[in-house]
Short mmCIF file of C-alpha atoms and ligand atoms in Angstrom, two decimals:
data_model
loop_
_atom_site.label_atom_id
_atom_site.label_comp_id
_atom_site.label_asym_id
_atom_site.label_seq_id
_atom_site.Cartn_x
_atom_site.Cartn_y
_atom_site.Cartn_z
CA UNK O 225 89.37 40.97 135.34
CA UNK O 226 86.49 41.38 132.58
CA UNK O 227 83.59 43.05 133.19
CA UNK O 228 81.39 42.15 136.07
CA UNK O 229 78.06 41.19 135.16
CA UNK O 230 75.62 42.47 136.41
CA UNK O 231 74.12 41.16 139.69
CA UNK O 232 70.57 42.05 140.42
CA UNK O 233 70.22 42.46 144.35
CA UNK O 234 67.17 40.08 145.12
CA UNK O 235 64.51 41.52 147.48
CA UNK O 236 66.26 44.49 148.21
CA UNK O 237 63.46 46.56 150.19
CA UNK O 238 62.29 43.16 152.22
CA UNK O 239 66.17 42.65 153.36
CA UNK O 240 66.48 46.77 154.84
CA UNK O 241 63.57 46.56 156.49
CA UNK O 242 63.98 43.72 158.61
CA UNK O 243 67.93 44.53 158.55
CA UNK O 244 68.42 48.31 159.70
CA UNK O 245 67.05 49.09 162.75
CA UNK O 246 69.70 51.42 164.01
CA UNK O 247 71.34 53.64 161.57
CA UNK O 248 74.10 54.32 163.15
CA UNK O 249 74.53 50.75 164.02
CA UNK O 250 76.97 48.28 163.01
CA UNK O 251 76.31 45.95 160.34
CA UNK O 252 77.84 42.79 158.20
CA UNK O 253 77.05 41.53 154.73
CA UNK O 254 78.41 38.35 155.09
CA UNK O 255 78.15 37.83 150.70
CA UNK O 256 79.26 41.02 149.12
CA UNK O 257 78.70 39.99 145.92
CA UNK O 258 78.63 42.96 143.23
CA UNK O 259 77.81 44.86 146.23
CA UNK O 260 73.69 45.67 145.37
CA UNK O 261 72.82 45.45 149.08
CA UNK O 262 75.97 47.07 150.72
CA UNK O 263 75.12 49.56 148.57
CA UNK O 264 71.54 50.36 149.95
CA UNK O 265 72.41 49.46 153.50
CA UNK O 266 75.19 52.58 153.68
CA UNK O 267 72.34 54.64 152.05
CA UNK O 268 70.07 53.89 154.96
CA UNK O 269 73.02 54.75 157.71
CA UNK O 270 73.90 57.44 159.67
CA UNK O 271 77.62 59.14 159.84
CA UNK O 272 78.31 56.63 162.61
CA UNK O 273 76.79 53.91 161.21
CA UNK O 274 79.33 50.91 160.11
CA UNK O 275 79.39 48.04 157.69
CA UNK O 276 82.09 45.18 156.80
CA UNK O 277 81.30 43.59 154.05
CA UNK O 278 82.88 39.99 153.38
CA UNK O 279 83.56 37.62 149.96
CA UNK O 280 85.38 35.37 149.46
CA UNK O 281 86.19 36.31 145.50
CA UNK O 282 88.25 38.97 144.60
CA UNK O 283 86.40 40.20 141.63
CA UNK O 284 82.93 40.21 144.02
CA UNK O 285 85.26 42.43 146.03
CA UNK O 286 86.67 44.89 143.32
CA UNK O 287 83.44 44.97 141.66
CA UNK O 288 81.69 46.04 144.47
CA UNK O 289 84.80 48.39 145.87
CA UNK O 290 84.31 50.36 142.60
CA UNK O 291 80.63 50.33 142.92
CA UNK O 292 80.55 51.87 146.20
CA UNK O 293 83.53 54.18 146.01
CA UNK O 294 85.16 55.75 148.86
CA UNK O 295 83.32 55.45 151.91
CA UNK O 296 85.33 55.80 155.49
CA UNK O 297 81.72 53.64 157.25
CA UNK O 298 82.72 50.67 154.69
CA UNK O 299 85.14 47.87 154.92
CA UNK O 300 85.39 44.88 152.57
CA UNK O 301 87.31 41.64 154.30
CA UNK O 302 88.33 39.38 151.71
CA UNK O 303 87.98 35.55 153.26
CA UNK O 304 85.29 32.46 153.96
CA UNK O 305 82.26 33.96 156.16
CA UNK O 306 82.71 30.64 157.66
CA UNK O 307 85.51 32.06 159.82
CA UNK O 308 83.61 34.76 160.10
CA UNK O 309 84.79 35.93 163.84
CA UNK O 310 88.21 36.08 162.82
CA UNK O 311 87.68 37.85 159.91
CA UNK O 312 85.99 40.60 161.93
CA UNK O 313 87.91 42.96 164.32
CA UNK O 314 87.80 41.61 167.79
CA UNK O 315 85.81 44.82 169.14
CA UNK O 316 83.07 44.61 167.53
CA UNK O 317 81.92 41.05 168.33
CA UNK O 318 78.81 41.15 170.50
CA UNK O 319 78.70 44.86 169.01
CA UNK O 320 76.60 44.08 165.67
CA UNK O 321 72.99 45.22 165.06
CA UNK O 322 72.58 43.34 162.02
CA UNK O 323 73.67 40.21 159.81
CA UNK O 324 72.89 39.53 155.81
CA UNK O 325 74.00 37.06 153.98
CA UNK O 326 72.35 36.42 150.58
CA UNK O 327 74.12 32.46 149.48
CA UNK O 328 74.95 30.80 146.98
CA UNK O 329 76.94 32.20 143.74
CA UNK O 330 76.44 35.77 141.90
CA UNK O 331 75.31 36.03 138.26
CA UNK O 332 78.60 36.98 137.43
CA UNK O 333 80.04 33.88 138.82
CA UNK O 334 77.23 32.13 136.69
CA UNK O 335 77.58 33.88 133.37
CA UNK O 336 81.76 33.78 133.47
CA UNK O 337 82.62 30.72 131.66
CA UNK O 338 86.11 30.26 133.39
CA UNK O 339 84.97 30.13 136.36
CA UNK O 340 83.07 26.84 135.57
CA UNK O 341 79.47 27.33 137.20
CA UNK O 342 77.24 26.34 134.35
CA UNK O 343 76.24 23.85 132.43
CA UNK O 344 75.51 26.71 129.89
CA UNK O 345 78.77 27.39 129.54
CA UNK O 346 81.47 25.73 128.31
CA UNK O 347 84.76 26.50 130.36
CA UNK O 348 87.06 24.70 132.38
CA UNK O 349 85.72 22.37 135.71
CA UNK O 350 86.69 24.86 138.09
CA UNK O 351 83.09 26.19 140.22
CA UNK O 352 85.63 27.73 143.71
CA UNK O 353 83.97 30.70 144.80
CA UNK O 354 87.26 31.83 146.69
CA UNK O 355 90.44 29.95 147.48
CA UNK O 356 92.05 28.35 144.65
CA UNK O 357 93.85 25.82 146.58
CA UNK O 358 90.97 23.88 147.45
CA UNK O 359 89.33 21.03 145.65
CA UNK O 360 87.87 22.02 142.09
CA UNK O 361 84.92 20.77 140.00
CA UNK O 362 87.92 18.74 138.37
CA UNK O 363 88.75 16.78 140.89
CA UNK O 364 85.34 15.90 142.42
CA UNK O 365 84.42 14.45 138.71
CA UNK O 366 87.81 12.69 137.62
CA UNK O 367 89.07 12.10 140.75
CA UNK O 368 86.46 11.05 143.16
CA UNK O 369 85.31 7.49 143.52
CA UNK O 370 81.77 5.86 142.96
CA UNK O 371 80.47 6.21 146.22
CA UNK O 372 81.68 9.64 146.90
CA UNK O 373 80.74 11.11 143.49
CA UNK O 374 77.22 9.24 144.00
CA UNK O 375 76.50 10.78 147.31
CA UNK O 376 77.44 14.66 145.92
CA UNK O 377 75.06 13.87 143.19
CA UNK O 378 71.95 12.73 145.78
CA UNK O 379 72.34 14.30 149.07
CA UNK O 380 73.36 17.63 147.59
CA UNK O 381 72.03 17.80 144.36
CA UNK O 382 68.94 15.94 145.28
CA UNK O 383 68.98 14.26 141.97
CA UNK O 384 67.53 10.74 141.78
CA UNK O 385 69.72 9.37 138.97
CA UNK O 386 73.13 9.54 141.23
CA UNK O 387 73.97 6.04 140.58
CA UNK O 388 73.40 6.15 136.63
CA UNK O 389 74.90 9.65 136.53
CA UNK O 390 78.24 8.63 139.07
CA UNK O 391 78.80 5.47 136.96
CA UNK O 392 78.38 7.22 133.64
CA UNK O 393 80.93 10.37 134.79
CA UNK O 394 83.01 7.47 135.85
CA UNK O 395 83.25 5.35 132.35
CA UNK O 396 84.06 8.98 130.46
CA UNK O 397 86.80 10.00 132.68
CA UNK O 398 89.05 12.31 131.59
CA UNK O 399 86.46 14.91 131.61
CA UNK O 400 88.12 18.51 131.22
CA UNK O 401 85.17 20.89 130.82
CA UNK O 402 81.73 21.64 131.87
CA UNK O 403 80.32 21.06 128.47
CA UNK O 404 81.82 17.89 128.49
CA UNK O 405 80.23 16.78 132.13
CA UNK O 406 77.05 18.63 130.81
CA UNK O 407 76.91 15.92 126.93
CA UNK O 408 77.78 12.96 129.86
CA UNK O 409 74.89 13.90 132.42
CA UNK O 410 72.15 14.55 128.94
CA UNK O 411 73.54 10.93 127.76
CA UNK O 412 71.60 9.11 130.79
CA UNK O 413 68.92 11.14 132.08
CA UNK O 414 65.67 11.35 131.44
CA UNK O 415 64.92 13.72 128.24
CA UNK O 416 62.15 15.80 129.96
CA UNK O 417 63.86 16.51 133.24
CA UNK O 418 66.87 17.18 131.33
CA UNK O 419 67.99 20.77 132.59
CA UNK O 420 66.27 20.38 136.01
CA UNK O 421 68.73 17.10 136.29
CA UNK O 422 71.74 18.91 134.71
CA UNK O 423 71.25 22.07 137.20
CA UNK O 424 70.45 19.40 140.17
CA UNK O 425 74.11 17.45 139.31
CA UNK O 426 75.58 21.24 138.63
CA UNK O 427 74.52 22.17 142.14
CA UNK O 428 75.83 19.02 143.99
CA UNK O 429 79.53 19.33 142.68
CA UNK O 430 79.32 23.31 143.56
CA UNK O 431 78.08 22.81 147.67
CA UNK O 432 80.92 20.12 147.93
CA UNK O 433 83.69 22.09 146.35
CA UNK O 434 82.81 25.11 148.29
CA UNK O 435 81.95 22.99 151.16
CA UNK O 436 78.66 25.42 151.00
CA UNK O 437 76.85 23.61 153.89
CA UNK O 438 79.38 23.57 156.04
CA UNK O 439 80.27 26.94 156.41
CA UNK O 440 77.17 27.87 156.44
CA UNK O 441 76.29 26.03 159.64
CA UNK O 442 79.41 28.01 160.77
CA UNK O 443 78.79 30.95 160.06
CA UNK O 444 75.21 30.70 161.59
CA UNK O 445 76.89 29.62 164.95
CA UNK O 446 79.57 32.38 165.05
CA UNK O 447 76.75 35.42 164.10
CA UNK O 448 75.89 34.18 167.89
CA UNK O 449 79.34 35.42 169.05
CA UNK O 450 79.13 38.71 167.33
CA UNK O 451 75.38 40.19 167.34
CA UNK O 452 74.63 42.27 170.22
CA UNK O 453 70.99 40.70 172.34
CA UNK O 454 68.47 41.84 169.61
CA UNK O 455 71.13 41.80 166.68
CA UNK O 456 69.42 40.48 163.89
CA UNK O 457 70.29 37.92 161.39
CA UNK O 458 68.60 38.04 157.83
CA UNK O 459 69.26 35.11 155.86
CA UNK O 460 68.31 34.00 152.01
CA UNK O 461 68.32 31.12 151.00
CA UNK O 462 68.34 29.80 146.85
CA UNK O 463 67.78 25.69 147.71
CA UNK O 464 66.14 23.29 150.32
CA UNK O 465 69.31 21.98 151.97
CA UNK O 466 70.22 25.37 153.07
CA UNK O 467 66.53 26.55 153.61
CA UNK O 468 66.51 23.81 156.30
CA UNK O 469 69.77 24.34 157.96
CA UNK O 470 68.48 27.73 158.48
CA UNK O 471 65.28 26.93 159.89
CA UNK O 472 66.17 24.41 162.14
CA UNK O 473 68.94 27.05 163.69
CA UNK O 474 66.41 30.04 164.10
CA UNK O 475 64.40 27.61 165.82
CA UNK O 476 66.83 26.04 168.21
CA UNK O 477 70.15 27.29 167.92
CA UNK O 478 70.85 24.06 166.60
CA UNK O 479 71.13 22.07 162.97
CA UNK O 480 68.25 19.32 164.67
CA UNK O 481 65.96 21.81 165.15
CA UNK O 482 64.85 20.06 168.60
CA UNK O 483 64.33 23.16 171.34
CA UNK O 484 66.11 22.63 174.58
CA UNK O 485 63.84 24.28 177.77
CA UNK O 486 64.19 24.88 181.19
CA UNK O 487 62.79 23.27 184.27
CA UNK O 488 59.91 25.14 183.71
CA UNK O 489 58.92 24.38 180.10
CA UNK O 490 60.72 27.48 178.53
CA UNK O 491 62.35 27.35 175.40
CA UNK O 492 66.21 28.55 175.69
CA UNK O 493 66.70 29.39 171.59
CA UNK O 494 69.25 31.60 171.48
CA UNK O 495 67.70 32.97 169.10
CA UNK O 496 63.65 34.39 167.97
CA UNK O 497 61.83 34.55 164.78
CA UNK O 498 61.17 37.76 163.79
CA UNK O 499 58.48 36.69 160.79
CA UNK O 500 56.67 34.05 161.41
CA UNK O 501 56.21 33.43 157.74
CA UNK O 502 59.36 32.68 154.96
CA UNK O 503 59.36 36.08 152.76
CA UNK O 504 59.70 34.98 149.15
CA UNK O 505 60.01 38.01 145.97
CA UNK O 506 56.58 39.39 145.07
CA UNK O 507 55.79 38.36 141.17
CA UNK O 508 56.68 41.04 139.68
CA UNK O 509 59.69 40.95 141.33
CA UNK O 510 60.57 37.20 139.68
CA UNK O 511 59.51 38.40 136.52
CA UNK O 512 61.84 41.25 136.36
CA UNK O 513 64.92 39.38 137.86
CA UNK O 514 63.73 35.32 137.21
CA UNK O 515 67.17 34.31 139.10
CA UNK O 516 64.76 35.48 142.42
CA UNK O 517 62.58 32.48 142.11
CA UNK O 518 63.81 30.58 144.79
CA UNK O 519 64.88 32.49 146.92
CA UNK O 520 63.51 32.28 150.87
CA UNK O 521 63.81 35.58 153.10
CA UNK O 522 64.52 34.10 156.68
CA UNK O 523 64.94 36.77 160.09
CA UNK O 524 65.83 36.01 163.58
CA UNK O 525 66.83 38.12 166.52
CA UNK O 526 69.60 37.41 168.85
CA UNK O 527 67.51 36.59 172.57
CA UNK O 528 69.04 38.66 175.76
CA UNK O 529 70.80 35.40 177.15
CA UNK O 530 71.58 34.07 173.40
CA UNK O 531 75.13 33.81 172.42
CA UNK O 532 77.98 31.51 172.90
C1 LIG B 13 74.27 35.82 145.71
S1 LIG B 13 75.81 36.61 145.68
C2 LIG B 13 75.56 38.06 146.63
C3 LIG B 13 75.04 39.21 145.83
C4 LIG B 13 74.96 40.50 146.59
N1 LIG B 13 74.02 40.44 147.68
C5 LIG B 13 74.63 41.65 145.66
O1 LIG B 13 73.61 42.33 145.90
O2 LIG B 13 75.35 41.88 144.70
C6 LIG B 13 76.73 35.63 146.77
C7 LIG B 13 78.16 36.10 146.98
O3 LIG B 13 78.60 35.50 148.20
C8 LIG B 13 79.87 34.98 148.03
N2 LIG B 13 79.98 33.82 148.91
C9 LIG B 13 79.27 32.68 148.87
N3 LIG B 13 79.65 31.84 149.85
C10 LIG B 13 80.62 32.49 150.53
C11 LIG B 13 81.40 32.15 151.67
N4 LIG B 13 81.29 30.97 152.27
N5 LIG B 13 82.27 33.07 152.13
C12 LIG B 13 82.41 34.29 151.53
N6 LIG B 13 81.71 34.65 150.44
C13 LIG B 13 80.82 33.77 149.96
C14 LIG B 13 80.01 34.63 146.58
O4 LIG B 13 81.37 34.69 146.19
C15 LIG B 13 79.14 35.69 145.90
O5 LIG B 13 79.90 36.79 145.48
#
């Protein structure tokens, strides 16, 4: 591996303090990452405290294994937090105090031009977090048809130009690299929007290669099955689409968002806000570590009866 850059944990102090509130608790951070907030949360627990820390990329997990050195309250478990329960020994589910997960990619996934994440970079279409056997950037862009490539662009890049951008990536194929895609995508959108739309299109192929909304809706469901009633679940988020999965969930315990209730008017959430407000990095904070801009702090608390 090369070096790992340098990943600046974002809203470090916000995430402990809604996080720990049991040192000697047990606790899961569900993105490891270069391991910035593992890091703080074993410096906040207790000799009995616990924490398993999951990625899905090995060099987020050596990275972070050197960072933290030997620790006998630590465990890394390399694998998709979308399987989440399995990953996780079978005694502790309904054990856990507390939940993290911080999406999306690392700066070191950004900034390593192999690995294919950025437009900035030129490297080969690659952009999988983990598993290399499943479907790369290569294949959604040479491979995919109209429709397909269309809809990744729009629904999960939220780019309006889909159809100009899908039929341009379509007339270029073979494309090989990112600064390839990245001369097609400048060829045909609009001059002024011109990074927003390349980091829109960028975003789009990522979330279907790493099927990013899909696991997280999983992963949300199956924190049910291992929080203790009161666990908490801290959540940040870096785009809309996954801001509003979240939301809706914390709400309802579902991806609608629509509350069921009892007989007498009672809502049965599984789970409760614990902020009423979205926590977002102070100023100072975004103009230390800019990659913080858009990120959105969500907590919830697992209800006595919640669970599944
Ligand atoms: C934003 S970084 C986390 C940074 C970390 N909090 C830190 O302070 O260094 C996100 C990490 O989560 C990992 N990740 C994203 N989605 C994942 C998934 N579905 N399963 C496992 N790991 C995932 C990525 O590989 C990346 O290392």
């Amino acid at each position: 591996m090369t070096t790992y850059h340098e990943h600046i944990p974002v809203m470090l102090n916000e995430c402990m303090e809604y996080l720990i509130t049991d040192e000697d608790g047990i606790y899961i951070d569900g993105t490891l990452g270069g391991g910035g907030h593992s890091k703080k949360i074993l410096s906040l627990l207790g000799e009995s405290g616990r924490l398993y820390a999951v990625d899905q990329d090995d060099e987020a997990i050596a990275a972070a294994t050197k960072r933290i050195g030997n620790d006998s309250r630590f465990t890394t478990l390399k694998g998709n937090f979308g399987y989440l329960a399995t990953l996780l020994p079978p005694q502790i589910h309904g054990q856990v105090t507390g939940i993290l997960l911080d999406l999306g990619v690392s700066t070191h996934q950004i900034k390593e031009a192999e690995r294919g994440f950025s437009f900035q970079e030129d490297g080969p279409l690659d952009m999988r977090m983990g598993n290399l056997t499943g479907v790369s950037a290569y294949q959604v862009v040479n491979n995919y048809e109209y429709e397909a490539l269309r809809d990744v662009i729009f629904h999960y890049g939220e780019e309006r130009a889909s159809r100009q951008i899908a039929k341009a990536i379509i007339e270029s194929r073979p494309i090989e690299t990112t600064g390839e895609l990245r001369k097609v995508i400048s060829e045909v959108v609009n001059k002024k929007f011109e990074i927003k739309s390349l980091a829109r299109v960028f975003q789009g192929i990522r979330i279907e290669v790493n099927r990013e909304l899909e696991m997280l809706k999983n992963v949300l469901e199956q924190s049910l099955e291992v929080l203790k009633p009161g666990g908490r679940l801290v959540v940040m988020s870096y785009h809309s689409l996954e801001d509003r999965i979240v939301k809706r969930f914390f709400k309802a315990g579902n991806f609608d968002g629509k509350q069921e209730k009892d007989f007498y008017g009672n809502v049965l959430s599984p789970l409760q806000p614990v902020t009423r407000q979205i926590i977002t990095p102070s100023d100072e904070e975004i103009s230390v570590n800019p990659a913080s801009r858009s990120a959105k702090l969500r907590v919830a608390e697992k209800t006595e009866g919640g669970g599944s």
